[in-house]
PDB file of C-alpha atoms in Angstrom:
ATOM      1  CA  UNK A  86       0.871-192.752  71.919  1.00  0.00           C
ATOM      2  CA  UNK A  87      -0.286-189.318  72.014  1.00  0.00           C
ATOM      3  CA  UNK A  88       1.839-186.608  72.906  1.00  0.00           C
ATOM      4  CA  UNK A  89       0.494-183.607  74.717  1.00  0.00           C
ATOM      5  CA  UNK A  90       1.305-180.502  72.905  1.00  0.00           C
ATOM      6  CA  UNK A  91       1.467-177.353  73.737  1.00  0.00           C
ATOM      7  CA  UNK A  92      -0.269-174.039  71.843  1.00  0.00           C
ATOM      8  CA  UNK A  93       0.067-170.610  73.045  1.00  0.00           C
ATOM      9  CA  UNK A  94      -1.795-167.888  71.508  1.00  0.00           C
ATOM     10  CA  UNK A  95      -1.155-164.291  72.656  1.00  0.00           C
ATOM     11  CA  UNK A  96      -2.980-161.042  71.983  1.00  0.00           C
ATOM     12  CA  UNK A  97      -1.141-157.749  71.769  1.00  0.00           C
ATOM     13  CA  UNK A  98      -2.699-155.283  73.698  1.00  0.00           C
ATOM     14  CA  UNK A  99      -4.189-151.892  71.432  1.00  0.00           C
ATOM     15  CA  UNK A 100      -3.863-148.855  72.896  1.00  0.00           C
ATOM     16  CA  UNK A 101      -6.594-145.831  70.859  1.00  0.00           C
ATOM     17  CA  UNK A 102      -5.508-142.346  70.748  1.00  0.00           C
ATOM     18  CA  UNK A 103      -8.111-139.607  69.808  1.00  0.00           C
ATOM     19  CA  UNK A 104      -6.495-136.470  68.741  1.00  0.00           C
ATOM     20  CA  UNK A 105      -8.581-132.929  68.467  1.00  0.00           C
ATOM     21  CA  UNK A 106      -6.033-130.336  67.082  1.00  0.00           C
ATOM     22  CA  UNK A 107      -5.977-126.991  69.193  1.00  0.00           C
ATOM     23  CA  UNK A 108      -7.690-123.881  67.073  1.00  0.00           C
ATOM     24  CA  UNK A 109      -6.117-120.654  67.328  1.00  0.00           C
ATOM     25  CA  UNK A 110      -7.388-117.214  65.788  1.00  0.00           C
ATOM     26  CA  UNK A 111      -5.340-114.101  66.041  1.00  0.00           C
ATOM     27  CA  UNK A 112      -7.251-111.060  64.213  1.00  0.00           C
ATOM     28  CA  UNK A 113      -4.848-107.966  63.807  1.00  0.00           C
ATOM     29  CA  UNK A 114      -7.809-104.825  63.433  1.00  0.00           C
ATOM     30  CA  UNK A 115      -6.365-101.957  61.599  1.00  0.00           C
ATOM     31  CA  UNK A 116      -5.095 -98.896  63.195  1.00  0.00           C
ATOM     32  CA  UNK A 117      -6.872 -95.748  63.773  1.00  0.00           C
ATOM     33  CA  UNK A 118      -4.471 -93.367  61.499  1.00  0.00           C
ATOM     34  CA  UNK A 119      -5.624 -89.619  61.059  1.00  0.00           C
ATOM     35  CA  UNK A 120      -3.132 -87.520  59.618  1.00  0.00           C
ATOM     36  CA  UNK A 121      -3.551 -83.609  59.194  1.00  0.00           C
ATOM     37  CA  UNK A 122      -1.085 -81.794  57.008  1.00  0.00           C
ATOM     38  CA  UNK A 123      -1.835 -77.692  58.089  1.00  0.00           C
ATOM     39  CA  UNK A 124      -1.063 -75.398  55.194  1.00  0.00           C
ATOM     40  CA  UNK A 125       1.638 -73.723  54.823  1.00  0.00           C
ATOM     41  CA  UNK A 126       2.182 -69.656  55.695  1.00  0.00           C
ATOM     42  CA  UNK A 127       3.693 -68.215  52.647  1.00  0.00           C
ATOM     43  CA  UNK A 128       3.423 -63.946  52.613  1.00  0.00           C
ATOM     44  CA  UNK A 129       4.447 -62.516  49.298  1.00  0.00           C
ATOM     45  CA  UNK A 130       5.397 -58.472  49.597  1.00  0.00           C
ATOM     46  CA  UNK A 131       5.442 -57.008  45.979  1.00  0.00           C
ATOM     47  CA  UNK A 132       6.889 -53.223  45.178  1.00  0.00           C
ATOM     48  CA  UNK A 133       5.370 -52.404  41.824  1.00  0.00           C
ATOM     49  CA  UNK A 134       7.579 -51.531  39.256  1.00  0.00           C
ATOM     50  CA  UNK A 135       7.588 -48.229  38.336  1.00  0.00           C
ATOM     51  CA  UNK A 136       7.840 -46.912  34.219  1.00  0.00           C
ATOM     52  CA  UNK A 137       7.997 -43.336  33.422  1.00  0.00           C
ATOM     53  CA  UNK A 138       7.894 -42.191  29.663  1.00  0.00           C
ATOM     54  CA  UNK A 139       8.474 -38.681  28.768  1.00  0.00           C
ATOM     55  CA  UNK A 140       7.300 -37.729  25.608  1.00  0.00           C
ATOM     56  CA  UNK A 141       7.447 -33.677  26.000  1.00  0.00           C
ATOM     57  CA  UNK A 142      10.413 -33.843  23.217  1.00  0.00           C
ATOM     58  CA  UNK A 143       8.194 -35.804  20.357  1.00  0.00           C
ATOM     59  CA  UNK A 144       5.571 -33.361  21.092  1.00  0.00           C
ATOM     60  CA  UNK A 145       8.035 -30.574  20.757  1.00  0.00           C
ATOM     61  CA  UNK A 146       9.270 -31.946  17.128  1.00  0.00           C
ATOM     62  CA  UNK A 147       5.915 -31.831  16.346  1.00  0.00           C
ATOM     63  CA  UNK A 148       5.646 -28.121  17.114  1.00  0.00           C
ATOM     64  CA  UNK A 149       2.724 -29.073  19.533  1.00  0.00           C
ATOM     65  CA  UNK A 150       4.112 -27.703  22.895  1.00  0.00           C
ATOM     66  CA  UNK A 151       2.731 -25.848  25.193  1.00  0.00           C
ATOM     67  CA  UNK A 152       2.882 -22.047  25.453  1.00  0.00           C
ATOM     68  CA  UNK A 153       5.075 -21.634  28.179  1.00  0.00           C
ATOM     69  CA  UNK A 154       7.651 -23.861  26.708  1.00  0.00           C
ATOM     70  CA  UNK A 155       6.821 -22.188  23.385  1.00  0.00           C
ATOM     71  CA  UNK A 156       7.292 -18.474  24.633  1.00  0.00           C
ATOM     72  CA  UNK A 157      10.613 -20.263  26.398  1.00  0.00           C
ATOM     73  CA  UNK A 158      12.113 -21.779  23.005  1.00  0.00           C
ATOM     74  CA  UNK A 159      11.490 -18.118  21.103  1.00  0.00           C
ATOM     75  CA  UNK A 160      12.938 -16.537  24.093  1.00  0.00           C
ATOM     76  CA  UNK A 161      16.265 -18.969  23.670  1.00  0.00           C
ATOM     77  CA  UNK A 162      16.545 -18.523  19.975  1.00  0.00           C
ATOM     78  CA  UNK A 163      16.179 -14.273  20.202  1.00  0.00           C
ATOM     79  CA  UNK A 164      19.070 -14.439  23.031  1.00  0.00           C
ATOM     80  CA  UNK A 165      21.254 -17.293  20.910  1.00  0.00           C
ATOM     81  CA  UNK A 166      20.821 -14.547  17.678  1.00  0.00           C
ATOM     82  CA  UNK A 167      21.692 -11.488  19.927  1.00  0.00           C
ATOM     83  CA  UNK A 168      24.720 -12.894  21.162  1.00  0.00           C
ATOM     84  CA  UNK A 169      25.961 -14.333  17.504  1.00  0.00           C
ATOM     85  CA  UNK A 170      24.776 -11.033  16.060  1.00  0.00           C
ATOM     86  CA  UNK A 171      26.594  -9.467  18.923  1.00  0.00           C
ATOM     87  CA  UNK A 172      29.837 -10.948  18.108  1.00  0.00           C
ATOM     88  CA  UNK A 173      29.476 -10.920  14.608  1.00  0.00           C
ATOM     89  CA  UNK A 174      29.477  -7.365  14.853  1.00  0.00           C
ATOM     90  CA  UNK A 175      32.139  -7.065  17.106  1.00  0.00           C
ATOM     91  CA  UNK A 176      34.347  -9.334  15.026  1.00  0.00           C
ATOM     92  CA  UNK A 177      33.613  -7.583  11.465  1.00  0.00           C
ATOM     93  CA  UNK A 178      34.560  -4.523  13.680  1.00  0.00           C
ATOM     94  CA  UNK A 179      37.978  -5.494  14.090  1.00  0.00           C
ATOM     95  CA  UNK A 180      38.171  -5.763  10.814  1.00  0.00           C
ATOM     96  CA  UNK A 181      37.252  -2.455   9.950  1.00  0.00           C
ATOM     97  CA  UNK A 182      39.836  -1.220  12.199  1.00  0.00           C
ATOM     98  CA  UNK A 183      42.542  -2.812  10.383  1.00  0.00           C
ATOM     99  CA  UNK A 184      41.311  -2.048   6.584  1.00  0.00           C
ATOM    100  CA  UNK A 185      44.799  -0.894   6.324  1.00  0.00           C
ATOM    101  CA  UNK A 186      45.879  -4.520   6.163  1.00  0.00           C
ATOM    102  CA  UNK A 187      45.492  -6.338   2.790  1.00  0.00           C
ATOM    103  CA  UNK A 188      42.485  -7.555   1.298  1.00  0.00           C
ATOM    104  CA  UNK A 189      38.656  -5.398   1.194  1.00  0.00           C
ATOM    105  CA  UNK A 190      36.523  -5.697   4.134  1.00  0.00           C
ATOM    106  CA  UNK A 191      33.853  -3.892   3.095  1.00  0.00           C
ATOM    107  CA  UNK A 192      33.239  -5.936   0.065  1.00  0.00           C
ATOM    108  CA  UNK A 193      33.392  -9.379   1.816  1.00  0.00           C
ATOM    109  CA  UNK A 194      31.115  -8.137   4.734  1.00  0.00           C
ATOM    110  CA  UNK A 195      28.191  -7.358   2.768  1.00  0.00           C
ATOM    111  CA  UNK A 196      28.787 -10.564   0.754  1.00  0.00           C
ATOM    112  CA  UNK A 197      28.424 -12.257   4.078  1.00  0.00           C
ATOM    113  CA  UNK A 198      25.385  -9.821   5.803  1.00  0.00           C
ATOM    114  CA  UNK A 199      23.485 -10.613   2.314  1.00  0.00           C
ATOM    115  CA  UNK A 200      24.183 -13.819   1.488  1.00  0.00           C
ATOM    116  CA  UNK A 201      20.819 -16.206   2.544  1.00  0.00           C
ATOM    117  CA  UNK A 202      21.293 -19.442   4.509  1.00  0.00           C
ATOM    118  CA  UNK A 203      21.704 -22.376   2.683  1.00  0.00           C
ATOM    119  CA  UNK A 204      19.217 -24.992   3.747  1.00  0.00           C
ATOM    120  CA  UNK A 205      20.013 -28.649   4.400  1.00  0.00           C
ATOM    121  CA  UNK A 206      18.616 -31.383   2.089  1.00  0.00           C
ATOM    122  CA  UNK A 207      17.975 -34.647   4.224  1.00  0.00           C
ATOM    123  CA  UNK A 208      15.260 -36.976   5.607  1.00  0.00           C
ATOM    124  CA  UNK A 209      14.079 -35.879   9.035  1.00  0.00           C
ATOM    125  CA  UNK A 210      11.945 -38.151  11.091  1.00  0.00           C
ATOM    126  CA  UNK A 211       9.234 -36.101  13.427  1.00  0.00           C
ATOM    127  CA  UNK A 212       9.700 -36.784  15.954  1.00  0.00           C
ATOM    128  CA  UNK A 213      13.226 -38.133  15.788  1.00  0.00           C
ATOM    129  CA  UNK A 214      14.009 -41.420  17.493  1.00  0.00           C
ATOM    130  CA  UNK A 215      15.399 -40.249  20.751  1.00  0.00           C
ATOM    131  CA  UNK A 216      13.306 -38.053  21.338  1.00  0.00           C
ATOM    132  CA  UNK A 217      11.302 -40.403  24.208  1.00  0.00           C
ATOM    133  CA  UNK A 218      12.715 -40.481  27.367  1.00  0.00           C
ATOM    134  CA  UNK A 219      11.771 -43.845  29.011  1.00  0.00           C
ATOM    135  CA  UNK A 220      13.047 -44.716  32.485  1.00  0.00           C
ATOM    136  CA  UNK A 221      12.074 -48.537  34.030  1.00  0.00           C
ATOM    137  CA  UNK A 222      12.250 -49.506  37.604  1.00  0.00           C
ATOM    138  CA  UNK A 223      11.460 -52.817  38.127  1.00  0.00           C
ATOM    139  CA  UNK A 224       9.696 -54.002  41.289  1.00  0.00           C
ATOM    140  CA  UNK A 225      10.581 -56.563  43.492  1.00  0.00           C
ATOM    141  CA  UNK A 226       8.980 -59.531  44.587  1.00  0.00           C
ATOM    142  CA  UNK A 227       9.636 -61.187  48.341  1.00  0.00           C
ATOM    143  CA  UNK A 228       8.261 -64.474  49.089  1.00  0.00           C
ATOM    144  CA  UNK A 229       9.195 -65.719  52.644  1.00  0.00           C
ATOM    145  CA  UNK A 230       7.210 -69.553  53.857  1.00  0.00           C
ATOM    146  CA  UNK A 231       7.034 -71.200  56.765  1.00  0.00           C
ATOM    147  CA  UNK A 232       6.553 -75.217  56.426  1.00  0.00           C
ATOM    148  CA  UNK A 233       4.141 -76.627  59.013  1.00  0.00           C
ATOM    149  CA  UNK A 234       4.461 -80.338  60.092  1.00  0.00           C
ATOM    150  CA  UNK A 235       1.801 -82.556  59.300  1.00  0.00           C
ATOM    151  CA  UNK A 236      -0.216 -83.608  62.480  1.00  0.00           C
ATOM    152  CA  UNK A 237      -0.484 -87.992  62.692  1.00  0.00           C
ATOM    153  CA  UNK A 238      -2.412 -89.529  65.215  1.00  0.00           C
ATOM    154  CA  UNK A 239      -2.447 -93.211  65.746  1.00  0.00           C
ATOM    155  CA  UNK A 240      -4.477 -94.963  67.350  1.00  0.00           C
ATOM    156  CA  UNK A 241      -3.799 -99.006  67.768  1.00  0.00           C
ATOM    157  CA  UNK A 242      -5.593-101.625  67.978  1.00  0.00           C
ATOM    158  CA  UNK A 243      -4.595-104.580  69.893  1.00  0.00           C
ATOM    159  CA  UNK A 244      -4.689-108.302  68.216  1.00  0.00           C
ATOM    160  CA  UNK A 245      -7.746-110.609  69.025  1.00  0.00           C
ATOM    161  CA  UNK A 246      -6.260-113.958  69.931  1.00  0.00           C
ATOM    162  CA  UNK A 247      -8.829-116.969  70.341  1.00  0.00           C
ATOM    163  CA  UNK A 248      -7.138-120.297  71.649  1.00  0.00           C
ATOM    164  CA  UNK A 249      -9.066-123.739  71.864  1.00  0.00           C
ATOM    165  CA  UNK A 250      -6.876-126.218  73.661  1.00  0.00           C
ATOM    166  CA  UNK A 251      -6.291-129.536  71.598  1.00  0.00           C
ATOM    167  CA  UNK A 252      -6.358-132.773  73.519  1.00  0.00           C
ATOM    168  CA  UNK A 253      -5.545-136.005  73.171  1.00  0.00           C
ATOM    169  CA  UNK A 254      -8.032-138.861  74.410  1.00  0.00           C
ATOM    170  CA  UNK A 255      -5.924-142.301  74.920  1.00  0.00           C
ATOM    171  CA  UNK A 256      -8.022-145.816  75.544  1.00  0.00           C
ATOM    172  CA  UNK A 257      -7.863-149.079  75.412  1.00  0.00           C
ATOM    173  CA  UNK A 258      -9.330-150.381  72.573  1.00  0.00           C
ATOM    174  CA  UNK A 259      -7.487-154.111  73.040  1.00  0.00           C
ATOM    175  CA  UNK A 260      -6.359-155.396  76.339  1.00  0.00           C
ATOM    176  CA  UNK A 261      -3.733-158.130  75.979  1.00  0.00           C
ATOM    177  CA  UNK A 262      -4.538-162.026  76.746  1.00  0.00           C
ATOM    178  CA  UNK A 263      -2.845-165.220  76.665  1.00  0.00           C
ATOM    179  CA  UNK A 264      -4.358-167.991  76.239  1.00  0.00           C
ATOM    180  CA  UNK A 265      -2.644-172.142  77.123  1.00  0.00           C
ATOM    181  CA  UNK A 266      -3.787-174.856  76.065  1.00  0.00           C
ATOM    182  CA  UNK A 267      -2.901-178.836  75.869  1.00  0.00           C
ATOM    183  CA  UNK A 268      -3.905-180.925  72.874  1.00  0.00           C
ATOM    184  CA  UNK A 269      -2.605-184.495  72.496  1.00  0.00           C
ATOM    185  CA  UNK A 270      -1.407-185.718  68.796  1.00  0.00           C
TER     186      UNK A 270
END
């Protein structure tokens, strides 16, 4: 006896997708950037400085002057003798008038009137050190600025953006099927 039997076969259905990826682009362009930096005003005011030497003394230990200041200095010296002969005289005067008193006037005045004047020994220097007179005034400096702000201009560019859509294509590659059938063993 031959028994029917039974065989099923099945197909699963198969479903295709097709994927294209979206493309995007975004380009940033550089800025526009000028920048201007304006110089600075700076004024500078100066007073010079100022340097007086007077030499007139050197040149007067020298014995180079000139004639007015010669004629001056001989004019000085005659008066400075007249008055120190002046009061010599007056003073070995008074001591005439009391020769009564002790001692000898006479004697020790001409001892004095003829006795010559004893001369210094000693290095000079012409002219003498000090004799310069030098006199500085310095000069001053002012220095005023002004700072001026630099000057930026930007320009910007806006971003390029490019945008291709992806999509997704779906078919059916398999469609599903069942399939009977009898066969007797």
């Amino acid at each position: 006896m031959k028994l029917p039997q039974i065989q099923i076969r099945t197909q699963m259905a198969k479903i295709g997708i097709k994927q294209i990826p979206g493309v995007q682009e975004i380009k940033q362009p550089k800025a526009n950037l000028t920048i201007k930096q304006p110089k600075a005003d700076l004024q500078m005011e100066a007073t010079p400085s100022k340097l007086t030497i007077d030499q007139t003394k050197a040149w007067e230990d020298m014995d180079l002057m000139n004639i007015l200041r010669r004629t001056e200095k001989h004019a000085e010296a005659g008066y400075e003798g007249w008055l120190e002969g002046m009061g010599r005289r007056a003073e070995q005067g008074q001591e005439l008038m009391k020769i009564e008193h002790q001692g000898n006037p006479i004697a020790n005045q001409a001892i004095i009137n003829s006795g010559e004047v004893k001369k210094q020994l000693g290095i000079t220097f012409i002219p003498s050190p000090s004799s310069l007179n030098i006199h500085y005034e310095p000069g001053e400096v002012h220095v005023s600025s002004q700072a001026n702000k630099p000057i930026i201009h930007a320009e910007i560019s806006s971003p390029e953006h490019h945008y291709k859509p992806g999509r997704v294509d779906i078919s059916m590659e398999q469609y599903e099927n069942i399939e009977f059938g009898v066969t007797y063993v």
